[in-house]
mmCIF file of C-alpha atoms and ligand atoms in Angstrom:
data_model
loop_
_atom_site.group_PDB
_atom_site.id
_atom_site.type_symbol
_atom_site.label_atom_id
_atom_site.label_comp_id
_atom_site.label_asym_id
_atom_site.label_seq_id
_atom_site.Cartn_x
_atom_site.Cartn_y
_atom_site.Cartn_z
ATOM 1 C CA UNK A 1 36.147 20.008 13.638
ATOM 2 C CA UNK A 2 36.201 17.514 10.713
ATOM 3 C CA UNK A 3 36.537 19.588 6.972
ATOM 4 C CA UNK A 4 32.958 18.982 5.904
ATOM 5 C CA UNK A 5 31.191 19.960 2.869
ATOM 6 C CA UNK A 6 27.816 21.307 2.883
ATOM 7 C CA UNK A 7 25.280 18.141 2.609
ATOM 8 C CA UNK A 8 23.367 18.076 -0.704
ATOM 9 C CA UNK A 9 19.378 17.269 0.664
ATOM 10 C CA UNK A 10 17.833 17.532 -2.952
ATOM 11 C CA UNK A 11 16.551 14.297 -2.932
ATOM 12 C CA UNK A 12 13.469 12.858 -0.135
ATOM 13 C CA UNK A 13 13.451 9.157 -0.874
ATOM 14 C CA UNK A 14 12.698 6.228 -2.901
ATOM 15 C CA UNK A 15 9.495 6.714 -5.057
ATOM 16 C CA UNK A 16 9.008 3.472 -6.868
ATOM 17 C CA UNK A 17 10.759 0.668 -8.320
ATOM 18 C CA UNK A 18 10.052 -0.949 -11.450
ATOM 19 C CA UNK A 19 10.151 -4.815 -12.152
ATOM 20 C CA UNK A 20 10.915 -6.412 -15.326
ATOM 21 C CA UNK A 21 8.909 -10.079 -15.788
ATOM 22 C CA UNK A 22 8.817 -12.218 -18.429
ATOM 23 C CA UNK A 23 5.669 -13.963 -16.328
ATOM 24 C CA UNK A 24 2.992 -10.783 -15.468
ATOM 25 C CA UNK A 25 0.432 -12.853 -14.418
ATOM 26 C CA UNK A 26 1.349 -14.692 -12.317
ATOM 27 C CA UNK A 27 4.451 -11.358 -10.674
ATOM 28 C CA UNK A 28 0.630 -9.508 -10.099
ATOM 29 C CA UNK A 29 -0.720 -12.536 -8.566
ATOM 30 C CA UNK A 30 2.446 -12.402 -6.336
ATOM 31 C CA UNK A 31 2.146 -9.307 -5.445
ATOM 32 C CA UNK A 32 -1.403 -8.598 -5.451
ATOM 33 C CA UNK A 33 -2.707 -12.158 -3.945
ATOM 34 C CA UNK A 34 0.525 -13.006 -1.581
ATOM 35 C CA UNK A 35 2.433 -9.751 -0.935
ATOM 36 C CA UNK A 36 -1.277 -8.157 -0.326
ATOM 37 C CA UNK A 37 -0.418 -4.597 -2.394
ATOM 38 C CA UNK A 38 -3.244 -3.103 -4.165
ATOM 39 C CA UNK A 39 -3.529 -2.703 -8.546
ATOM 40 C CA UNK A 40 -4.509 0.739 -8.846
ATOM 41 C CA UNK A 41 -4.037 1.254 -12.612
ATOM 42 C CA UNK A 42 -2.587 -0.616 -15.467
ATOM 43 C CA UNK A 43 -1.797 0.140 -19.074
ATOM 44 C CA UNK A 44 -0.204 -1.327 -21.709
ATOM 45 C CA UNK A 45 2.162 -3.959 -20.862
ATOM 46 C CA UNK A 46 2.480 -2.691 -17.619
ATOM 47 C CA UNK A 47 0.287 -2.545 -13.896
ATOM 48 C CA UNK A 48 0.939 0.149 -11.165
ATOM 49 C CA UNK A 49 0.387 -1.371 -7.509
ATOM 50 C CA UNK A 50 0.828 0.370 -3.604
ATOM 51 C CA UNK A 51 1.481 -0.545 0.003
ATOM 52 C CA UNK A 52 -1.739 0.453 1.538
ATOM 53 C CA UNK A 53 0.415 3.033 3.812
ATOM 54 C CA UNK A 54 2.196 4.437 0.593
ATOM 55 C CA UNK A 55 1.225 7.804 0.325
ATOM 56 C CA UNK A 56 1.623 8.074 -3.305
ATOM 57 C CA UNK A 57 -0.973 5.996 -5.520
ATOM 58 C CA UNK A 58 1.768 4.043 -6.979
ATOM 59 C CA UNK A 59 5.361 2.984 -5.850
ATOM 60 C CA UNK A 60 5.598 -0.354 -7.751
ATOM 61 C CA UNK A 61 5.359 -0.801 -11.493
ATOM 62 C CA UNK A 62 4.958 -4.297 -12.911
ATOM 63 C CA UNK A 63 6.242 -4.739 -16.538
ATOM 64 C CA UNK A 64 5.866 -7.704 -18.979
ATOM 65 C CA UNK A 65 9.497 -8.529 -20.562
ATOM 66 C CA UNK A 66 11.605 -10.833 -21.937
ATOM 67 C CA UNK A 67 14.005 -10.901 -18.903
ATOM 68 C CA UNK A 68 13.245 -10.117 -15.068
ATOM 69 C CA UNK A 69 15.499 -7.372 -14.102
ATOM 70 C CA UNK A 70 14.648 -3.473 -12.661
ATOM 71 C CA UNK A 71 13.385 -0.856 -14.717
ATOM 72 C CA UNK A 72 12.888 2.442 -13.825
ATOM 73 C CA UNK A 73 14.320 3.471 -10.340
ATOM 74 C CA UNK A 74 12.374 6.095 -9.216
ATOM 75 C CA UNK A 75 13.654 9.049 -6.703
ATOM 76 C CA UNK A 76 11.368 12.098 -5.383
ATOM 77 C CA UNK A 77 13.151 15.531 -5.073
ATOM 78 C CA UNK A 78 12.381 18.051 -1.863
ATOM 79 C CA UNK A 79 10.771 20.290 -4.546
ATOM 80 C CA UNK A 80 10.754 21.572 -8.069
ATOM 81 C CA UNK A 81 14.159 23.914 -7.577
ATOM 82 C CA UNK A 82 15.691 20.470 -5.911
ATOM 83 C CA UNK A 83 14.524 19.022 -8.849
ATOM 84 C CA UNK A 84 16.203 21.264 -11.115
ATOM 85 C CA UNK A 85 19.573 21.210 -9.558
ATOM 86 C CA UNK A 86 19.612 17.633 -9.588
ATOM 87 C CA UNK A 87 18.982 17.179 -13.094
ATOM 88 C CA UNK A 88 21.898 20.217 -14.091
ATOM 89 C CA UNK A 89 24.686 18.404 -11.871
ATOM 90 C CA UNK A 90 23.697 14.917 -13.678
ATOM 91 C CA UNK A 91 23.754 16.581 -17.124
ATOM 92 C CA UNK A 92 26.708 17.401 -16.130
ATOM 93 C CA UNK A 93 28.658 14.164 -15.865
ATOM 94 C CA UNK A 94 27.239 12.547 -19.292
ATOM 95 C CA UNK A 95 24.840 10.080 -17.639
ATOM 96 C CA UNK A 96 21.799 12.224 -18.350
ATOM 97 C CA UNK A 97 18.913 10.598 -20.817
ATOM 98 C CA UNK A 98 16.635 13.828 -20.772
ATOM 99 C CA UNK A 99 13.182 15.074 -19.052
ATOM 100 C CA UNK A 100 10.399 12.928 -19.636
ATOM 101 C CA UNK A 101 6.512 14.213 -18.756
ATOM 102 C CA UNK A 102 6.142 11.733 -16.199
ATOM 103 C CA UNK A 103 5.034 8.219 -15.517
ATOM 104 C CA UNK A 104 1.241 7.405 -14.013
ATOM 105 C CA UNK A 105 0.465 10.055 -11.651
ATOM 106 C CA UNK A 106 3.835 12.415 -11.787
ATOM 107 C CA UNK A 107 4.924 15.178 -13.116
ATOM 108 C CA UNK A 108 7.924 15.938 -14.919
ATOM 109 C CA UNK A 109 11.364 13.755 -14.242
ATOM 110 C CA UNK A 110 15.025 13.730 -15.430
ATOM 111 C CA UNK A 111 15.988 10.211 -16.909
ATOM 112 C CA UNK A 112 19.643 9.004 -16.567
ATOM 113 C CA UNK A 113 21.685 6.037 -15.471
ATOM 114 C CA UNK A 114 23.816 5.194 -13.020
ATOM 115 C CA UNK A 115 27.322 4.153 -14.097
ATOM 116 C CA UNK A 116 26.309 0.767 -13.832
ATOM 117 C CA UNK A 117 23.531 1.318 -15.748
ATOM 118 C CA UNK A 118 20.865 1.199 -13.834
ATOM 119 C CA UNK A 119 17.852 3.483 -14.991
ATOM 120 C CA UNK A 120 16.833 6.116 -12.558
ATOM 121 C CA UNK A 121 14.762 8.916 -12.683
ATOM 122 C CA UNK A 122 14.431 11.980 -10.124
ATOM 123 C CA UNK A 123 10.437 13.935 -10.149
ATOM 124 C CA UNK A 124 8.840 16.075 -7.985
ATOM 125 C CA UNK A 125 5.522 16.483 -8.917
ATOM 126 C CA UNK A 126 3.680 13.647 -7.254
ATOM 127 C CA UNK A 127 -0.257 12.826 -7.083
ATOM 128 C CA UNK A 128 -1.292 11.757 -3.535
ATOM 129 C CA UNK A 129 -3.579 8.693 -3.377
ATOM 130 C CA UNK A 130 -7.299 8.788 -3.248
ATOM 131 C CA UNK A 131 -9.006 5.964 -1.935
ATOM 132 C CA UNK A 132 -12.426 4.861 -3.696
ATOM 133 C CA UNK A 133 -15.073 3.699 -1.406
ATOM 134 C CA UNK A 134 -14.395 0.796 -0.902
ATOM 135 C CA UNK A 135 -10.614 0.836 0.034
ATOM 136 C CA UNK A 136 -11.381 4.515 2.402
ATOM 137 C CA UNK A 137 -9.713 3.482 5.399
ATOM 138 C CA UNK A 138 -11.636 4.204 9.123
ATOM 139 C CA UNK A 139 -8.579 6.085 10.216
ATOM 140 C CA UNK A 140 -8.217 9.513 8.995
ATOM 141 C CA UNK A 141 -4.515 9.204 8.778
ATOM 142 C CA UNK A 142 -4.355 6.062 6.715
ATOM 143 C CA UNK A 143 -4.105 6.962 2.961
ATOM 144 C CA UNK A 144 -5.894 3.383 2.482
ATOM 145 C CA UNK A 145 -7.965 0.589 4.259
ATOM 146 C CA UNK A 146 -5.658 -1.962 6.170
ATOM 147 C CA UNK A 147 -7.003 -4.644 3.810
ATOM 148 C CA UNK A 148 -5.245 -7.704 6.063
ATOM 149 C CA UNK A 149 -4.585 -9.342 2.621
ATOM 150 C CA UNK A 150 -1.762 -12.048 2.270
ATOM 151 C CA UNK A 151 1.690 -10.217 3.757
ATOM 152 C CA UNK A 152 0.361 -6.990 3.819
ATOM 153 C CA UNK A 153 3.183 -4.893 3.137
ATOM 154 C CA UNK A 154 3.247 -1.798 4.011
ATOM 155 C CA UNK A 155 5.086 -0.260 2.228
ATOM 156 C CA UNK A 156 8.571 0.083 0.222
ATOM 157 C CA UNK A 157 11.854 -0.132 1.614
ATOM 158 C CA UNK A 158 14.719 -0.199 -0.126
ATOM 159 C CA UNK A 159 16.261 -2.053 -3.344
ATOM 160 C CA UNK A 160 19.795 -3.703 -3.632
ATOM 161 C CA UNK A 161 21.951 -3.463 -7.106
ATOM 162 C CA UNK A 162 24.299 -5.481 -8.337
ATOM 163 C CA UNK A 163 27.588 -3.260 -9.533
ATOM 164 C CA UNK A 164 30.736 -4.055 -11.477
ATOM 165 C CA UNK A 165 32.415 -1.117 -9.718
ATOM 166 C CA UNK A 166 30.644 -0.353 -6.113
ATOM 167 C CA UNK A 167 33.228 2.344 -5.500
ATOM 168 C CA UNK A 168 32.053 4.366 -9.005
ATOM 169 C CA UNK A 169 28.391 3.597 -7.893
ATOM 170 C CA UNK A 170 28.782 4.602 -4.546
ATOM 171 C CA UNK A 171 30.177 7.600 -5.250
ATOM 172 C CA UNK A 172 27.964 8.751 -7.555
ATOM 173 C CA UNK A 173 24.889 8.296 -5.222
ATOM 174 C CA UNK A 174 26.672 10.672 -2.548
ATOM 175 C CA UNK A 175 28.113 12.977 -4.961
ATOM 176 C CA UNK A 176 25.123 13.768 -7.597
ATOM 177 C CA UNK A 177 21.966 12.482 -5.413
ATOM 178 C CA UNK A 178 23.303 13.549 -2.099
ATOM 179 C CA UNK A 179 22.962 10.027 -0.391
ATOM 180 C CA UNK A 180 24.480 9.362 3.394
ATOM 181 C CA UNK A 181 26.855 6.202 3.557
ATOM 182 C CA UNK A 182 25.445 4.371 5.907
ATOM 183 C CA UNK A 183 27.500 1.269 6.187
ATOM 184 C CA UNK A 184 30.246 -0.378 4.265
ATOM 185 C CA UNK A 185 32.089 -3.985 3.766
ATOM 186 C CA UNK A 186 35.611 -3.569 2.773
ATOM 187 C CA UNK A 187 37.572 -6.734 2.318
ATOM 188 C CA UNK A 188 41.468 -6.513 1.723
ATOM 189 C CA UNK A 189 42.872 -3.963 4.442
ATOM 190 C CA UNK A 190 39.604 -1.767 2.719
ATOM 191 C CA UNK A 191 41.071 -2.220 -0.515
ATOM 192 C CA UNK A 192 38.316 -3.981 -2.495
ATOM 193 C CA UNK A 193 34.543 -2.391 -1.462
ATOM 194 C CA UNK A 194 32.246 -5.496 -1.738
ATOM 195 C CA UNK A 195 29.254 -3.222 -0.562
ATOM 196 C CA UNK A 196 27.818 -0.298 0.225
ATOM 197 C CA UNK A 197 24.307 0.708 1.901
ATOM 198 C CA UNK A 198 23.079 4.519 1.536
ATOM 199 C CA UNK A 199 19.976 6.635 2.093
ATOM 200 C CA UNK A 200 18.964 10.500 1.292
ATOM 201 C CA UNK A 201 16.250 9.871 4.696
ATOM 202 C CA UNK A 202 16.231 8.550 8.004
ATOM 203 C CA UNK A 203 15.295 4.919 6.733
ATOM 204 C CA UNK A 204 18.876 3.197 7.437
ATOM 205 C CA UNK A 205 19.403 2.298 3.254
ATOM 206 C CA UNK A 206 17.434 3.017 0.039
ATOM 207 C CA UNK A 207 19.571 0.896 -1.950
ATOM 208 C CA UNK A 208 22.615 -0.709 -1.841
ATOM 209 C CA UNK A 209 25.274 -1.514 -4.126
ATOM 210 C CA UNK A 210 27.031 -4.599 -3.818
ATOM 211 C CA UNK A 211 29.947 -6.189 -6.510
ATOM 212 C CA UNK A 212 28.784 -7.880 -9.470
ATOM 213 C CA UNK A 213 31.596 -10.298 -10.404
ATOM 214 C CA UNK A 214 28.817 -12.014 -13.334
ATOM 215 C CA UNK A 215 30.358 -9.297 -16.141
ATOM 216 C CA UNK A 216 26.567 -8.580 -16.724
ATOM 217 C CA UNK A 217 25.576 -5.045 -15.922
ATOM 218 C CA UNK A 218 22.446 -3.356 -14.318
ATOM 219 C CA UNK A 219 21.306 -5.821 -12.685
ATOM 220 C CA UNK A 220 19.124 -6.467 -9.895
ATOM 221 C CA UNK A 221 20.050 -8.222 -6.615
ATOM 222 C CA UNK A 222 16.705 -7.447 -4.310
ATOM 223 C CA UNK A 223 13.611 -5.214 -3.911
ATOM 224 C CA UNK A 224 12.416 -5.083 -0.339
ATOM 225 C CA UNK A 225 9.020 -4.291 0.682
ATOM 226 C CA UNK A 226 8.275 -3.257 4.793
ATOM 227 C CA UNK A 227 5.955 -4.942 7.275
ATOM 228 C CA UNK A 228 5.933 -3.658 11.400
ATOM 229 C CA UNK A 229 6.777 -6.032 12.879
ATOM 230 C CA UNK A 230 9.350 -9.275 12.835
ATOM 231 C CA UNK A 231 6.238 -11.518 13.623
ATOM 232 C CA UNK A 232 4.773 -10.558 10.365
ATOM 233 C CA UNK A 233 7.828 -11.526 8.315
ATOM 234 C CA UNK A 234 7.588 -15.108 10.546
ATOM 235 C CA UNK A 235 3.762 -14.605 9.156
ATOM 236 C CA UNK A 236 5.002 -14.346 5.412
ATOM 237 C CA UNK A 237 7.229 -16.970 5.250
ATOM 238 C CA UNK A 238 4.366 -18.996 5.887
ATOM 239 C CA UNK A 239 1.868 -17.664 3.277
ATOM 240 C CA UNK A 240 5.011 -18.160 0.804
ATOM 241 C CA UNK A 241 5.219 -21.410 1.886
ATOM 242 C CA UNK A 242 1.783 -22.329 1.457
ATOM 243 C CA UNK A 243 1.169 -21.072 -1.794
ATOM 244 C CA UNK A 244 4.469 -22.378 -3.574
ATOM 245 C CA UNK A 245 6.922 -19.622 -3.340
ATOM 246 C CA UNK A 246 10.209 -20.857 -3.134
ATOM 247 C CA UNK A 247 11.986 -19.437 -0.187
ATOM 248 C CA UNK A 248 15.910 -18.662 -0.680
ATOM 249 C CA UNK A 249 17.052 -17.474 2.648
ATOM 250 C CA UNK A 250 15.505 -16.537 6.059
ATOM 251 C CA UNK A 251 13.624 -15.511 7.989
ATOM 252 C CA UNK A 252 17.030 -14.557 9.816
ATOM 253 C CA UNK A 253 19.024 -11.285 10.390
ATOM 254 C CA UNK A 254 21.730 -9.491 8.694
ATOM 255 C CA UNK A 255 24.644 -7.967 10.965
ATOM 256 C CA UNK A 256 25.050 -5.283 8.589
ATOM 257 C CA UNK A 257 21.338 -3.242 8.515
ATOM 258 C CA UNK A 258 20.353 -5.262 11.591
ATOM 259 C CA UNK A 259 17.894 -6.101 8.979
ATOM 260 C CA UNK A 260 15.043 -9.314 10.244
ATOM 261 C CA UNK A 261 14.858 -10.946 6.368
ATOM 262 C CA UNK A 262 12.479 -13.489 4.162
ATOM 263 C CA UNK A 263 14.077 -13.504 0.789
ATOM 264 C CA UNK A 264 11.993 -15.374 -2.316
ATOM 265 C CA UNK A 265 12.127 -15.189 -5.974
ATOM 266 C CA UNK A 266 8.807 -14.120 -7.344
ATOM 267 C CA UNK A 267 7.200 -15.878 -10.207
ATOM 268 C CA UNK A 268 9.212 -13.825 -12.728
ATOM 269 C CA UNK A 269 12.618 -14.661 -11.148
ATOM 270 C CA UNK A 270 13.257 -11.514 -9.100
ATOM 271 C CA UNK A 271 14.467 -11.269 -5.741
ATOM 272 C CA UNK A 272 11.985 -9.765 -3.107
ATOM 273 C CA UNK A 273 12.531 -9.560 0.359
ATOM 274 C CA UNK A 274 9.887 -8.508 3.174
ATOM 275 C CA UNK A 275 11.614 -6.782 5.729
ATOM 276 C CA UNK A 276 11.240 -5.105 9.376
ATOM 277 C CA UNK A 277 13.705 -4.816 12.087
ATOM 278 C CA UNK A 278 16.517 -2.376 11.055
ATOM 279 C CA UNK A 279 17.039 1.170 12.155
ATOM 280 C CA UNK A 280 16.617 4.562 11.707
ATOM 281 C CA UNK A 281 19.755 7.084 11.254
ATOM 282 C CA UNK A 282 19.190 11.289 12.532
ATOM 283 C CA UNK A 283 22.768 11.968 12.524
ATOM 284 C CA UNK A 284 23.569 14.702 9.658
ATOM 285 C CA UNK A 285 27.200 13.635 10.532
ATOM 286 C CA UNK A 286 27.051 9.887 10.488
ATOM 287 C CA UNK A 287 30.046 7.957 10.138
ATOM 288 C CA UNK A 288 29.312 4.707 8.137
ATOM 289 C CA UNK A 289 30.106 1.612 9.861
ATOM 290 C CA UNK A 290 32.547 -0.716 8.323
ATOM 291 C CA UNK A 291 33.096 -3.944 8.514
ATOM 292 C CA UNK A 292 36.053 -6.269 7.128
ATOM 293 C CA UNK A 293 36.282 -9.748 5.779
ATOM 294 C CA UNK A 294 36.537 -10.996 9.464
ATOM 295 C CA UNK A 295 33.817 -9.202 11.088
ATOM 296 C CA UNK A 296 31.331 -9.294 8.302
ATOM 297 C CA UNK A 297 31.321 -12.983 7.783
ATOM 298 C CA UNK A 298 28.920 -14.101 5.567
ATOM 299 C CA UNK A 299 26.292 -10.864 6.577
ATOM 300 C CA UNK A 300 24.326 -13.218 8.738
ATOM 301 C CA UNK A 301 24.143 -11.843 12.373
ATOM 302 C CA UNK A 302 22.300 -15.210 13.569
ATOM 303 C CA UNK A 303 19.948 -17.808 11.429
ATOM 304 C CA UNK A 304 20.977 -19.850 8.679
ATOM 305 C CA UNK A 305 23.694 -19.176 6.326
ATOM 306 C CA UNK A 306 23.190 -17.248 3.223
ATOM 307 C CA UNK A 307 22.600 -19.768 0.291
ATOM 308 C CA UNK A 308 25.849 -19.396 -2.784
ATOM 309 C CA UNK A 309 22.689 -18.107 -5.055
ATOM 310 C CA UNK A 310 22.541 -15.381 -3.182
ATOM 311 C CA UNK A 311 25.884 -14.434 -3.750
ATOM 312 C CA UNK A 312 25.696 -14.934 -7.496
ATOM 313 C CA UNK A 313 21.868 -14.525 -8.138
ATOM 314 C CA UNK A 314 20.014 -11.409 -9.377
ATOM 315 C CA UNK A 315 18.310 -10.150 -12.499
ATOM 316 C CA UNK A 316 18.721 -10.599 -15.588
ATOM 317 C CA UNK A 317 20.145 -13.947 -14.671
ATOM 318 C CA UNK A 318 24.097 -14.164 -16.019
ATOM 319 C CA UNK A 319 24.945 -17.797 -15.458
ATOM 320 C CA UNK A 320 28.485 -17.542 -16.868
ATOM 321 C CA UNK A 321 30.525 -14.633 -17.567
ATOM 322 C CA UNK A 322 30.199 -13.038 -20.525
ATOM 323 C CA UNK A 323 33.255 -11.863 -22.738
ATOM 324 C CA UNK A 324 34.237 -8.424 -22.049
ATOM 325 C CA UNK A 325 33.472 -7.416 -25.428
ATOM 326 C CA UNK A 326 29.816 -9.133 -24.744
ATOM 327 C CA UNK A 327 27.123 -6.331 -23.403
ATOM 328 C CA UNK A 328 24.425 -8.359 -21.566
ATOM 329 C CA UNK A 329 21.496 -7.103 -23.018
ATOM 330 C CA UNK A 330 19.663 -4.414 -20.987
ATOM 331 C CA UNK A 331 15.935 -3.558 -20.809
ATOM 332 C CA UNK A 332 14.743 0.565 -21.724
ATOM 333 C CA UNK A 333 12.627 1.036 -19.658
ATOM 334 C CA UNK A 334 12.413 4.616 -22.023
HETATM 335 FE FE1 FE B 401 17.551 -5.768 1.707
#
């Protein structure tokens, strides 16, 4: 029997994402109009939307900025005592920021970064979504009405960061949040980790980390938003299409994931893919998959090849290097 420590199952799964524009018009247009999500609340510079099978009222937060880029990352605990021990073990390695009350519709969560600098946030507390009358769904089970809007998400997915050091980020996300490694690409006999794909739930990654060579930090690479079925991403690429969207890559599928993708760049500049296929993982003792330089290929199991942009891409946009003594400037979302 392998030597295994005792999994750490603090954390359920991805809460929200927040998404840095410099254009929030026209991002809620994109999201509202196209993407078919639903404004529930807004305030100040910033608008809370849902997948209209989120549970929670709100799981993406629009926010007007200078740059694109991700704001706050947000994480739900299994309960208040997960909660708890979450936040002491981050305190612990100097990445904490503090407790906060809460964004729209929580209760209190534990700030920090991740050592890319990424800003996350772990809550329990969570109000459950009430639909007014005119977005009560007919099915009892369905926290909203199946609105048939543009894309029609469903719901969140996953997100994809961009990471100087994947290895540092990787670990941190197994060690202090408790994720599962789900898959891996190791290039150089599995001495240089270009990527890494991990979940705390059954959905096969909640975000990835994959190498940053731009010198920038916290930055984006994708946010990835569910639909059921790979006919509906076919569906999408077409509603992009016909209302301007420029389309980077897909729809095609990823070896890695088995993931069916559409990314485009929405009007603020960042990355969104809608996304189905894929698959679930049960196994408490998963081995991650790896893949080298020769099976991995460019990631693209059949379709297209990957464009260079989305190599390089992501948000804030770093078109050169900066000097190491440079910090590309990064958004509080605090
Ligand atoms: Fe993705």
């Amino acid at each position: 029997m392998p030597n295994r420590t005792e999994p750490i199952q603090d954390i359920a799964h991805l809460g929200s994402v927040e998404l840095l524009t410099p254009k929030p018009d026209r991002s809620r247009w994109y999201f509202e109009n196209v993407l078919g999500m639903e404004a529930v609340y807004s305030r100040a510079e910033s608008v809370y939307l849902r997948g209209y099978g989120d549970y929670a009222t709100a799981t993406v937060k629009l926010t007007a900025a200078r740059q694109a880029g991700v704001g706050a990352i947000a994480w739900r605990t299994v309960s208040t005592e997960a909660l708890a021990r979450r936040a002491d073990a981050i305190k612990r390695t100097g990445l904490g920021l503090g407790w906060s009350d809460g964004d729209f519709g929580r209760g209190p969560s534990y700030r920090f970064r991740d050592p890319d600098g990424h800003p996350m946030e772990i809550y329990y507390e969570e109000q459950r979504y009430r639909a007014p009358d005119h977005l009560r769904s007919t099915l009892k089970n369905l926290p909203q009405k199946y609105t048939g809007r543009g894309v029609n998400v469903r719901r969140i997915d996953h997100l994809a960061l961009f990471a100087k050091d994947v290895a540092a980020n990787r670990e941190f996300a197994q060690q202090l949040l408790g994720f599962q490694l789900r898959e891996q690409v190791l290039f150089d006999n599995g001495r240089t980790e270009l990527g890494s794909w991990l979940s705390p739930s059954p959905v096969h990654h909640q975000v990835a980390y994959v190498k940053d060579t731009s010198g920038g930090s916290g930055r984006l690479h994708h946010f990835s938003l569910w639909v059921d079925s790979r006919e509906e991403v076919l569906r999408a690429a077409d509603l992009l299409a016909e209302n301007g969207i420029f389309i980077e890559a897909g729809p095609s599928k990823h070896n890695n994931s088995q993931g069916f993708y559409l990314y485009s760049y929405e009007p603020g500049g960042n990355r969104i893919e809608v996304y189905s296929g894929s698959y679930l993982v049960f196994a408490p003792d998963w081995e991650p998959v790896t893949w080298n330089e020769e099976e991995r290929g460019t990631g693209v199991y059949w379709g297209g090849a990957l464009p260079e942009s989305f190599i390089n891409y992501g948000t804030p946009d770093v078109p050169t290097p900066l000097p190491v003594t440079e910090k590309t400037p990064v958004f509080d979302p605090y």
